XYZ file of C-alpha atoms in Angstrom:
603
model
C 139.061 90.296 87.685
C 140.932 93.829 86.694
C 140.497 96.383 89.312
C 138.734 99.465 88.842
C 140.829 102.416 88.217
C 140.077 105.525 89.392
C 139.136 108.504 86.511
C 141.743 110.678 87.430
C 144.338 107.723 86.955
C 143.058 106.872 83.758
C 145.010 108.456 80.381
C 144.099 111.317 79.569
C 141.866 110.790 75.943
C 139.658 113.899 76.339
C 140.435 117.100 76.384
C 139.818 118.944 80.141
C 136.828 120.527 78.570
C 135.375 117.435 78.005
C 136.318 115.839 80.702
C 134.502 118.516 83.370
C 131.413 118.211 80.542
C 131.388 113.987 81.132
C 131.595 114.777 85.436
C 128.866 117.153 85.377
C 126.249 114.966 83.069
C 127.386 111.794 85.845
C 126.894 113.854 88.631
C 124.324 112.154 91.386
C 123.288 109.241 88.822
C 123.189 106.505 90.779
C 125.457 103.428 89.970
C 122.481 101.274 88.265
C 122.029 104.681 85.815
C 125.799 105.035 85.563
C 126.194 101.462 84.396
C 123.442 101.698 81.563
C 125.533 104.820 80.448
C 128.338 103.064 80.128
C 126.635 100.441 77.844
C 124.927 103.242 75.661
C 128.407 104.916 75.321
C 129.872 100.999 74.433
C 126.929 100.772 71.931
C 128.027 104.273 70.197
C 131.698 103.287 70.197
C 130.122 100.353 68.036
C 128.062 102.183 66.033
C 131.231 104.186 65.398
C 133.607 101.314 64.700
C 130.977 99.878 61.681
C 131.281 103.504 60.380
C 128.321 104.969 61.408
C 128.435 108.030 62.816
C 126.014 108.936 65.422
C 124.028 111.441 63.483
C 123.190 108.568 61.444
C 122.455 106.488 64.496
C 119.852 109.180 65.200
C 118.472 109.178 62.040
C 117.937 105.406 62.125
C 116.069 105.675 65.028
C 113.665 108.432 64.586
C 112.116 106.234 62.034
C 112.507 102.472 62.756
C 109.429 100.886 64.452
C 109.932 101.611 68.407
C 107.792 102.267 71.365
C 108.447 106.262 72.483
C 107.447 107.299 76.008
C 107.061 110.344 76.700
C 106.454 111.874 80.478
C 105.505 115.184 82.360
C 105.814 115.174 85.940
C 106.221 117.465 88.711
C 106.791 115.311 92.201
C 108.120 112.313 90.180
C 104.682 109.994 89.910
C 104.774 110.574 86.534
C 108.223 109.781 85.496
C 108.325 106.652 88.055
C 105.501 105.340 85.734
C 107.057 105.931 82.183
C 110.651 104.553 83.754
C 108.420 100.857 84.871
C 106.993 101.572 81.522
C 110.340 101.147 79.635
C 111.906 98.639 81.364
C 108.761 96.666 81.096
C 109.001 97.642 77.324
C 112.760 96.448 77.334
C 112.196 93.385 79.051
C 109.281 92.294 76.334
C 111.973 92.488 73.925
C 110.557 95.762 72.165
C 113.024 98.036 70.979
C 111.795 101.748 73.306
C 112.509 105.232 74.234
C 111.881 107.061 77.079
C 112.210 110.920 77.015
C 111.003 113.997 79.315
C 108.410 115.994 77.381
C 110.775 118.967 77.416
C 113.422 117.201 76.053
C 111.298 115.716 72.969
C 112.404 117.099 69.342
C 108.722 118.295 68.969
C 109.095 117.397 64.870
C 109.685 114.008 65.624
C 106.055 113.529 66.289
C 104.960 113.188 62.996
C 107.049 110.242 61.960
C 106.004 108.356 65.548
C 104.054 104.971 64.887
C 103.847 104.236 69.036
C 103.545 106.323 71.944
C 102.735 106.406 75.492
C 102.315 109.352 77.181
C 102.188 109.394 81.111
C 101.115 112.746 82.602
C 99.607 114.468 85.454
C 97.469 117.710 86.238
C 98.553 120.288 88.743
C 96.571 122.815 90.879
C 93.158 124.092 88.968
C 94.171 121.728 85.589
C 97.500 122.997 84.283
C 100.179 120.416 82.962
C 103.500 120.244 85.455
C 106.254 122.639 84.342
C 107.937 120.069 82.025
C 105.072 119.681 79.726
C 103.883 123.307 79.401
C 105.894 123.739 75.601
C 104.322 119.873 74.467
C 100.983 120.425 75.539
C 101.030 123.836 74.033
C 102.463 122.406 70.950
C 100.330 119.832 70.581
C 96.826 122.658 71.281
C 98.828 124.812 68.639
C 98.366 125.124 64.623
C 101.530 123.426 64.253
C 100.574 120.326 65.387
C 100.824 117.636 62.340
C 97.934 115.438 61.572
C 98.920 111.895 62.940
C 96.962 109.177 60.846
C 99.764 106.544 61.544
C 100.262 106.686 65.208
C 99.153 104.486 67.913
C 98.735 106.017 71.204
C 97.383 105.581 74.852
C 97.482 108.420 77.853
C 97.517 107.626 81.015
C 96.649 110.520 83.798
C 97.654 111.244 86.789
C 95.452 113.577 89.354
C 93.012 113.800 92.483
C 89.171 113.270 92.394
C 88.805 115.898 95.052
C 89.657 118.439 92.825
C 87.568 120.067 89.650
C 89.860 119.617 87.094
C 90.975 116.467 87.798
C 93.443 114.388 85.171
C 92.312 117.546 83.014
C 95.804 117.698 80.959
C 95.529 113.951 80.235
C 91.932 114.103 79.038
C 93.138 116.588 76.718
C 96.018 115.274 75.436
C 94.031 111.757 74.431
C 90.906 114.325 72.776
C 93.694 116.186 70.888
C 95.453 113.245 69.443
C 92.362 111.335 68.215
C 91.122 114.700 66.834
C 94.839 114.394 64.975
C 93.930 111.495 63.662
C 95.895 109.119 65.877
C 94.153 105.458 67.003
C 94.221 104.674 70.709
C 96.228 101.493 71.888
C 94.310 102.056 75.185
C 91.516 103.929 76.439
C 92.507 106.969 78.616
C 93.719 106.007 82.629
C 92.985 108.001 84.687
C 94.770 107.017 87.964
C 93.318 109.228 91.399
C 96.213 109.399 94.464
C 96.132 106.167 95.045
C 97.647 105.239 91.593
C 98.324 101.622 91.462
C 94.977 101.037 91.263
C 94.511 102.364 87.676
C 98.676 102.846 86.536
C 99.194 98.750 86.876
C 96.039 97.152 84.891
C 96.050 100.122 82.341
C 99.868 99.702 82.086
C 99.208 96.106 81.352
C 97.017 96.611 78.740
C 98.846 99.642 77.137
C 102.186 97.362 76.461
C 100.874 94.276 75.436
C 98.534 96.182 72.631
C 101.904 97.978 71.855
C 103.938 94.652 71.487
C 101.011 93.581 68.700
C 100.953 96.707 67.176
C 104.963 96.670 67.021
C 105.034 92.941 65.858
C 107.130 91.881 69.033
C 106.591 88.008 69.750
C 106.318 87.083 72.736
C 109.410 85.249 72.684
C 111.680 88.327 72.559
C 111.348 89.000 76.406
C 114.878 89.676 77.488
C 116.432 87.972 81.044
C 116.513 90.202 83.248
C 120.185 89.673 83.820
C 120.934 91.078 79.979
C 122.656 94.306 81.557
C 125.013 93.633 83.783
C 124.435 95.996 86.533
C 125.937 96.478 89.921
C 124.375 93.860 92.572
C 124.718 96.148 95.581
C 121.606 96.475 97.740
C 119.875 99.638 95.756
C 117.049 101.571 97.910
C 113.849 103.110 95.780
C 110.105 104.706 96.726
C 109.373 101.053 97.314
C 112.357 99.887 99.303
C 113.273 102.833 101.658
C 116.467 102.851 103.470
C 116.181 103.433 107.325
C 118.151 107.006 107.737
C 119.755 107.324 110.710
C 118.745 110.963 112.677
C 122.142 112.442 113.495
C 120.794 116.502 114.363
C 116.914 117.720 114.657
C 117.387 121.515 116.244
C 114.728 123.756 115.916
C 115.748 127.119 114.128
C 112.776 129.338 114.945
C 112.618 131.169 117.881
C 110.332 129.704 120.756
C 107.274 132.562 120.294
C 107.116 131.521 116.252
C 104.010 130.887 115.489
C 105.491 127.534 113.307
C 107.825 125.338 114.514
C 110.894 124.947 111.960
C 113.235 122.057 112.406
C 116.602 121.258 110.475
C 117.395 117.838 110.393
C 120.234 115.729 109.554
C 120.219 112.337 108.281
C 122.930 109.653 107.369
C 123.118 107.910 104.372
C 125.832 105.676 105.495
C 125.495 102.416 103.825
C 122.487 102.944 101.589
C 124.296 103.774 98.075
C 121.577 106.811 97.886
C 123.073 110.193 96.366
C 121.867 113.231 95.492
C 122.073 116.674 93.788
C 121.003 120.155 94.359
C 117.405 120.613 93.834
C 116.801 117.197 94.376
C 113.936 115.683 96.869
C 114.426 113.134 99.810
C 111.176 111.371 100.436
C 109.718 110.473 103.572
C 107.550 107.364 104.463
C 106.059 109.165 107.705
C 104.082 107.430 111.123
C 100.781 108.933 111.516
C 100.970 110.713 115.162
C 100.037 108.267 117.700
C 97.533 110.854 119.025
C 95.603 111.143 116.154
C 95.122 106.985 115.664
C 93.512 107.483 119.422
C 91.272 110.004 118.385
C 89.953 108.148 115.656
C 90.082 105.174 117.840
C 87.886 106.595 120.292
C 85.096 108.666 117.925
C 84.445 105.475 116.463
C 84.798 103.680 119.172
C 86.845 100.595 117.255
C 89.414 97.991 119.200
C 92.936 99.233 118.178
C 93.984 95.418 118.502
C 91.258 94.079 115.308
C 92.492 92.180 113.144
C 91.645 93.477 109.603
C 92.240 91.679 106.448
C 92.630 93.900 103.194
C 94.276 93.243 100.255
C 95.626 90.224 100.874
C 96.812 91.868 104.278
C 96.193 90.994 107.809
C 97.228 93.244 110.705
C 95.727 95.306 113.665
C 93.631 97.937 112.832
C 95.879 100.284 115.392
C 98.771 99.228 112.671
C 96.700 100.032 109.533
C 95.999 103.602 111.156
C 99.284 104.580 112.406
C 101.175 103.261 109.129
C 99.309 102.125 106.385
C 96.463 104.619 105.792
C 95.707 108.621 104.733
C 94.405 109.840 108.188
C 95.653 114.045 107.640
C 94.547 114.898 104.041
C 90.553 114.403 103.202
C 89.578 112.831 100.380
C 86.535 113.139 98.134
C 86.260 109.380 98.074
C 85.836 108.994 102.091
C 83.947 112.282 102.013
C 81.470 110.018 99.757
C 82.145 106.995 102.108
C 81.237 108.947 105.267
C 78.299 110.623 103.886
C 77.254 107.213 102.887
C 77.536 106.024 106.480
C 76.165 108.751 108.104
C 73.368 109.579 105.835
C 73.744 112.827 106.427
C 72.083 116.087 104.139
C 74.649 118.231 104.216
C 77.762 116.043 102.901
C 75.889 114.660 100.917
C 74.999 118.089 99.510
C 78.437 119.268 99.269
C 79.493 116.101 97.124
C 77.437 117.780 94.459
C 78.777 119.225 90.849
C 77.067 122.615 91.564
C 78.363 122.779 95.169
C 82.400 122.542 93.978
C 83.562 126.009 95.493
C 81.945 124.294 99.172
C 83.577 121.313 98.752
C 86.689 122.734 97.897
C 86.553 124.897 100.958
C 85.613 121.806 103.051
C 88.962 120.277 102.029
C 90.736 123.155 102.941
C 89.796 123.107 106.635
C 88.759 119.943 107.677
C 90.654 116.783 108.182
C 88.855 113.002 108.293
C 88.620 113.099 112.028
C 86.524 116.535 111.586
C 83.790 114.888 109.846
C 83.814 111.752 112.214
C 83.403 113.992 115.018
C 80.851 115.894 112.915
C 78.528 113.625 111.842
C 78.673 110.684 113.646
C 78.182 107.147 112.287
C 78.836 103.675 112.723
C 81.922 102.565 110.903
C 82.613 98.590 110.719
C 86.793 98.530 111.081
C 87.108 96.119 107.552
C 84.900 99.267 105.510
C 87.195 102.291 107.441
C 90.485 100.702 106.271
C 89.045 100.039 102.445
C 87.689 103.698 102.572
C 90.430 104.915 103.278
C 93.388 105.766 100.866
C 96.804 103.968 101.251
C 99.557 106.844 103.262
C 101.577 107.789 100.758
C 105.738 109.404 100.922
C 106.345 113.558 101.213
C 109.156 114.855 99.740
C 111.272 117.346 100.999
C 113.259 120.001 98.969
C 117.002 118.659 100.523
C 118.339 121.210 101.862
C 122.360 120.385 101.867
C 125.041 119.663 99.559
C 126.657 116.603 99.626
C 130.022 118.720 98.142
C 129.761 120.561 101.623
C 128.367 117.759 104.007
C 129.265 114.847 102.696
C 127.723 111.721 100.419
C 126.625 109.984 103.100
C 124.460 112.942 104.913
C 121.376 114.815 103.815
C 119.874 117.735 105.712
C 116.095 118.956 105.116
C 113.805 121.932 106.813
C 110.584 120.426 108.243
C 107.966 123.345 109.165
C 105.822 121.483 111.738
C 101.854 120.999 111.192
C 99.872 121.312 114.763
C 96.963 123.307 115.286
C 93.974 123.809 117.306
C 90.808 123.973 115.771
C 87.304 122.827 116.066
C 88.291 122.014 119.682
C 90.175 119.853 119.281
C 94.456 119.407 118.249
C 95.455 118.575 114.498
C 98.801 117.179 113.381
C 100.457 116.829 109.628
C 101.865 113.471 109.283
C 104.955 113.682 107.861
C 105.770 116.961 109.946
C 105.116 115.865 112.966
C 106.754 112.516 112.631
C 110.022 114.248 111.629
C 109.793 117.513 113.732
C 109.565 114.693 117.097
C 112.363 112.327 115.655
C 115.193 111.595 118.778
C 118.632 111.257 117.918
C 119.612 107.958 117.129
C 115.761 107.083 115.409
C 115.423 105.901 111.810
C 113.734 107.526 109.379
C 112.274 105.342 106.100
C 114.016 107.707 102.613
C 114.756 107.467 99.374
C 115.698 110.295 96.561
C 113.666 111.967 94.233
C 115.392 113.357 91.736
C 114.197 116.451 90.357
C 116.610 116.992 86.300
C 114.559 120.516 86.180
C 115.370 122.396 89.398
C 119.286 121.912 88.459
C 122.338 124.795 88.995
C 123.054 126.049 85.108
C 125.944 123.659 83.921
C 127.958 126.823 82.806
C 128.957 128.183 86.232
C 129.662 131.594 85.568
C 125.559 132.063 85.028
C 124.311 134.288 87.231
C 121.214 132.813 89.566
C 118.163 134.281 91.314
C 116.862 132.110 94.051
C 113.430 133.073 95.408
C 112.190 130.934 98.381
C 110.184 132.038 101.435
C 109.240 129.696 104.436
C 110.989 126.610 104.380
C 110.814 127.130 100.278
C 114.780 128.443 100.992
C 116.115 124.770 101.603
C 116.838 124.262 98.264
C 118.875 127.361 98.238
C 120.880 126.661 100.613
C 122.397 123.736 99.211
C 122.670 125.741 95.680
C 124.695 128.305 97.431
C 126.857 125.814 99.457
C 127.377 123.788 96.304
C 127.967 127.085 94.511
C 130.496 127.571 97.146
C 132.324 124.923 97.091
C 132.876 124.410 93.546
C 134.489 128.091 93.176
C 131.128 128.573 90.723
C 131.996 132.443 89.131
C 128.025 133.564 88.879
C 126.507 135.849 91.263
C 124.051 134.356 93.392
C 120.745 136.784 94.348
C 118.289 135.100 97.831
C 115.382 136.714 98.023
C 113.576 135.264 101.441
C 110.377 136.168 103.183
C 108.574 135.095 106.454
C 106.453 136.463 109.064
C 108.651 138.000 111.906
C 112.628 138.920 111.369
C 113.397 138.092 114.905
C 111.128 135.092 115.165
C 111.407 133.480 111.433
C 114.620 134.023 109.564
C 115.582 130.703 109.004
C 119.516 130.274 108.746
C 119.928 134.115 109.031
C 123.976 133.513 110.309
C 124.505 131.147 107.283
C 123.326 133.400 105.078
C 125.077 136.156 107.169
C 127.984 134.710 106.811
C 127.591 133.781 103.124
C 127.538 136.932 102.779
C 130.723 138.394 104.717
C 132.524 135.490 102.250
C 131.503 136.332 99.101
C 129.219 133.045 98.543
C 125.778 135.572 98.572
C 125.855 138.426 96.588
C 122.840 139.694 97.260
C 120.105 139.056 99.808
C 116.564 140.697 99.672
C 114.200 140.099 102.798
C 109.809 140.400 103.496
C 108.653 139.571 106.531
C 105.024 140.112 106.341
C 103.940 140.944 110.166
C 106.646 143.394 110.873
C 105.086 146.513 109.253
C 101.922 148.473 109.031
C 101.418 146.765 106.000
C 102.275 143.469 104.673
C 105.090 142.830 102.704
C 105.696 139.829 100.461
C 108.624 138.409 97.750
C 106.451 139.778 95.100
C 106.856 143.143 96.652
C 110.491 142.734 96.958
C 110.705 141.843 93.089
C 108.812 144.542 92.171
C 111.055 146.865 94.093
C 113.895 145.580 92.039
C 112.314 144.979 88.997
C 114.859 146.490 86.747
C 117.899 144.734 88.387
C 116.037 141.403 88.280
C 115.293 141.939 84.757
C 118.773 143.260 83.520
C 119.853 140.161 85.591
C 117.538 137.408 83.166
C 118.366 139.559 79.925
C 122.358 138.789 80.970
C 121.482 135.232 81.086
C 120.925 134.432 84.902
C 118.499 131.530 86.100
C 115.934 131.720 87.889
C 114.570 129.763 90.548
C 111.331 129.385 92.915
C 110.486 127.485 95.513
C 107.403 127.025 97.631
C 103.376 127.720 98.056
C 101.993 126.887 94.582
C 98.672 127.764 95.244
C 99.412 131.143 96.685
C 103.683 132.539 96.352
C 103.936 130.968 92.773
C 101.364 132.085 91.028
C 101.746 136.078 92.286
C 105.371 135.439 91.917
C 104.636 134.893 88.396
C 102.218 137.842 87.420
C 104.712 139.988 89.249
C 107.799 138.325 86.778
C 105.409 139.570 84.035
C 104.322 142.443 85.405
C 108.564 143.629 85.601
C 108.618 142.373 81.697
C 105.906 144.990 80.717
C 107.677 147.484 82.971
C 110.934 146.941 82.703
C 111.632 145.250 78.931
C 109.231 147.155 76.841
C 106.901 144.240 76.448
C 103.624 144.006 75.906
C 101.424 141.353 78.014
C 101.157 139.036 75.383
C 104.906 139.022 74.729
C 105.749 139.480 78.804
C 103.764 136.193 79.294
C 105.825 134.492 76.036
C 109.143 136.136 77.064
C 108.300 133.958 80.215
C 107.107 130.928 79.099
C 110.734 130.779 76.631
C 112.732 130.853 79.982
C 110.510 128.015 81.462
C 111.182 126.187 78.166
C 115.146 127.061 78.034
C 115.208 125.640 81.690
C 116.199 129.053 82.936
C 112.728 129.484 84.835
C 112.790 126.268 87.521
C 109.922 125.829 90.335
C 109.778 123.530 92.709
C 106.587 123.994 94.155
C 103.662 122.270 96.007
């Protein structure tokens, strides 16, 4: 067998231009990803040799009978599902693309005879940030008629909310009112998504493979591509992180407990990129599996079958099942049990701005304390909802720290209330992590919330809380790659001298010439409260002569609250500041989200 030789040893075919272009498109694909590039660039190089040239490679395609996928997703649930959905696609032998909605040529859609569409619905129904120009498109005038297409949606939300798989329900109404036949009825897959994703899946390809003519002898080995058969480690098969740091970087009287954390990658073949997410399979807090234990007074060493599953009902608690975040469906459950007037009243269509408040400040051991009831351990563990990863913004680069380390900012969850102590999961499993523990990862990668390719781009980074950890591995990265753009933090908290998390890093950042600029709002230190939006507005010229010069922008954080007043103020400094009017200040806006030069990461 030849040995590998290392890129920089190879001759020198491209020009240096090319060559930085080819290292920044690789950078933090995974060695799976970078082998199927190297068979799509082997395939062009064919197409190429037989004299066609790979505009006409592109032509061919957009009209030859294929399956297109198309996906909008915000924490990566959506885009897990279309990426099963094309290597099942591949593996039936049918010939398939698989695209971002963003990055789909929008006047393709009128010569497609086959498409899937896998999408989910964020905060009071709005499509994630990657599908805002397609769904709009497709709402639009400009949308063609579709008479020869063949189509299934599959949705992704949560039940407890109003609006929920609200984008996908539209998207399926507008293409049948196109003129487009369904492959599928609509899915509509709640949190727990399995449930819905894997039977509707099922149906969705194998109506696709008739519809495309496939036999079902054309089902490809799975050993067709030769990829790489080092141990890989995915959502579903989690490598065990070692915990090399976990220093808390709040000052004892904060009112939240912030943690930094460091965590080895040694040995797992996991990398990552700025902007990208490490997920966390968390341990419920042994604490909380006691008080449930004892408010329903259940044996902690029951066996419980489920699933297929058999284990003690102390293990299904502590690492198998939701026991922070309520649920309409055990809201139902419990109301059931209990037979009590009030829940059920709040379960009600009329009663949605109660229920919704109910979610807000009330955990499942709330309502067990509540309104008591007699739960059988078998019905408890089928009411409630699997536990399911977080994902952390990471908060390093791996040009500054190293591959094989990733650092993330953890804001602990513990409160009083109702009398009794409450715990987040995921926090307080990390924020109590020894030295020396394991903790269960993987990576999420996040293509939107990317540094601009062309370095010299200026970039506005606007992250309060624990929203700055992405930030600080943009401006290490930024750092260490010499990037020539000006780099603008604007931070907020509650206290300066309680909250300013990594004030000497970004001190220092400073001092060096890595920070050009660095905007602060701490919101308890004054008479009156002061937020990032207020900050912006201050600067609203600068900020917009910044965007109208070509800078990125970036936000991180509370979408329910930061993001959306972030937003009215960014459109608020367009009317002031660019001559727009409203109309055009929210358009003006909605092109930058489009170009990729308006990123959030929020949540």
């Amino acid at each position: 067998m030849n040995a590998l030789v290392a890129p920089e040893h190879l001759p020198a075919i491209l020009t240096p231009e090319k060559t930085a272009l080819l290292a920044r498109l690789a950078e933090g694909l995974a060695p799976e990803e970078l082998y199927w590039v190297a068979a799509w660039s082997a395939s062009r190089a064919g197409q190429a040799q037989r004299g066609a040239s790979p505009a006409d490679a592109h032509a061919g395609t957009a009209t030859a009978p294929r399956l297109t996928i198309l996906y909008g997703s915000q924490t990566g649930n959506a885009k897990r599902l279309a990426e099963q959905l094309a290597a099942r696609s591949e593996s039936a032998g049918m010939p398939v693309r698989l695209l971002r909605a963003d990055a789909y040529p929008q006047r393709d859609l009128a010569k497609e005879s086959h498409l899937l569409i896998v999408i989910s619905t964020q905060g009071e129904g709005e499509p994630p940030d990657d599908a805002r120009g397609f769904v709009e498109f497709l709402a639009g005038k400009r949308a063609p008629r579709l008479p020869g297409l063949h189509y299934a949606v599959l949705g992704l939300g949560d039940s407890s909310y109003p609006q929920f798989c609200a984008i996908g329900r539209q998207l399926d109404a507008r293409l049948a009112e196109l003129g487009a036949d369904r492959l599928a009825p609509l899915g509509e897959a709640d949190v727990d998504i399995d449930q819905v994703a894997v039977p509707w899946s099922s149906k969705a390809l194998e109506q696709a493979r008739e519809a495309l003519g496939t036999p079902a002898s054309a089902a490809r080995s799975a050993t067709v591509h030769a990829l790489p058969t080092r141990n890989t480690h995915s959502r579903e098969q989690p490598f065990a992180a070692t915990v090399l740091a976990n220093q808390r970087i709040v000052s004892r009287d904060s009112e939240r407990a912030v943690h930094h954390l460091e965590l080895s990658l040694e040995g797992s073949g996991l990398r990552y990129a700025p902007g990208d997410a490490i997920g966390i399979w968390p341990t419920n807090p042994p604490a909380l599996v006691e008080q449930w234990l004892q408010a329903l007074r259940l044996d902690d060493a029951q066996e419980v079958t489920h699933g297929g599953r058999t284990l003690p009902l102390a293990q299904w608690l502590g690492r198998e099942r939701e026991m922070t975040r309520l649920t309409r469906t055990f809201v139902a459950a419990h109301a059931a049990a209990s037979g009590h007037a009030d829940l059920m009243r709040v379960l009600r269509k009329e009663n949605a701005a109660s229920f919704a408040e109910l979610l807000a400040s009330h955990q499942p051991i709330d309502l067990l304390r509540r309104y008591r009831a007699a739960w059988r351990a078998e019905d408890l563990v089928a009411a409630l909802r699997p536990l399911t990863p977080r994902l952390y913004s990471i908060a390093s680069s791996a040009r500054a720290v190293g591959e094989e380390e990733v650092h993330l900012t953890v804001a602990r969850v513990e409160y009083d209330a109702y009398g009794a102590p409450h715990w987040g999961a995921a926090s307080a499993f990390l924020s109590s992590a020894q030295e020396d523990a394991t903790v269960p990862v993987f990576i999420e990668a996040n293509d939107r919330f990317r540094l601009p390719a062309d370095d010299s781009r200026d970039i506005i980074m606007i992250g309060p809380g624990t929203g700055v950890a992405p930030f600080r591995a943009f401006v290490q990265d930024r750092r260490e790659t010499g990037a020539r753009g000006r780099n603008w933090l604007v931070f907020g908290n509650r206290h300066f001298t309680r909250d300013f998390l990594y004030q000497v890093e970004w001190q220092e950042a400073l001092k060096a010439g890595a920070l050009h600029r660095l905007d602060l709002a701490f919101s308890r230190d004054g008479a009156e409260k002061t937020y990032v939006q207020d900050r912006l507005r201050e600067q609203g010229r600068e900020l917009y002569a910044w965007l109208e010069g070509g800078a990125h922008l970036y936000v991180c954080g509370d979408a329910n609250h930061m993001a959306k007043d972030v937003h009215a103020t960014l459109i608020d400094i367009a009317v002031a500041h660019g001559g727009h009017s409203p109309d055009a200040a929210r358009e003006w806006l909605a092109d930058l989200l489009t170009q990729g030069r308006y990123a959030r990461d929020v949540y």
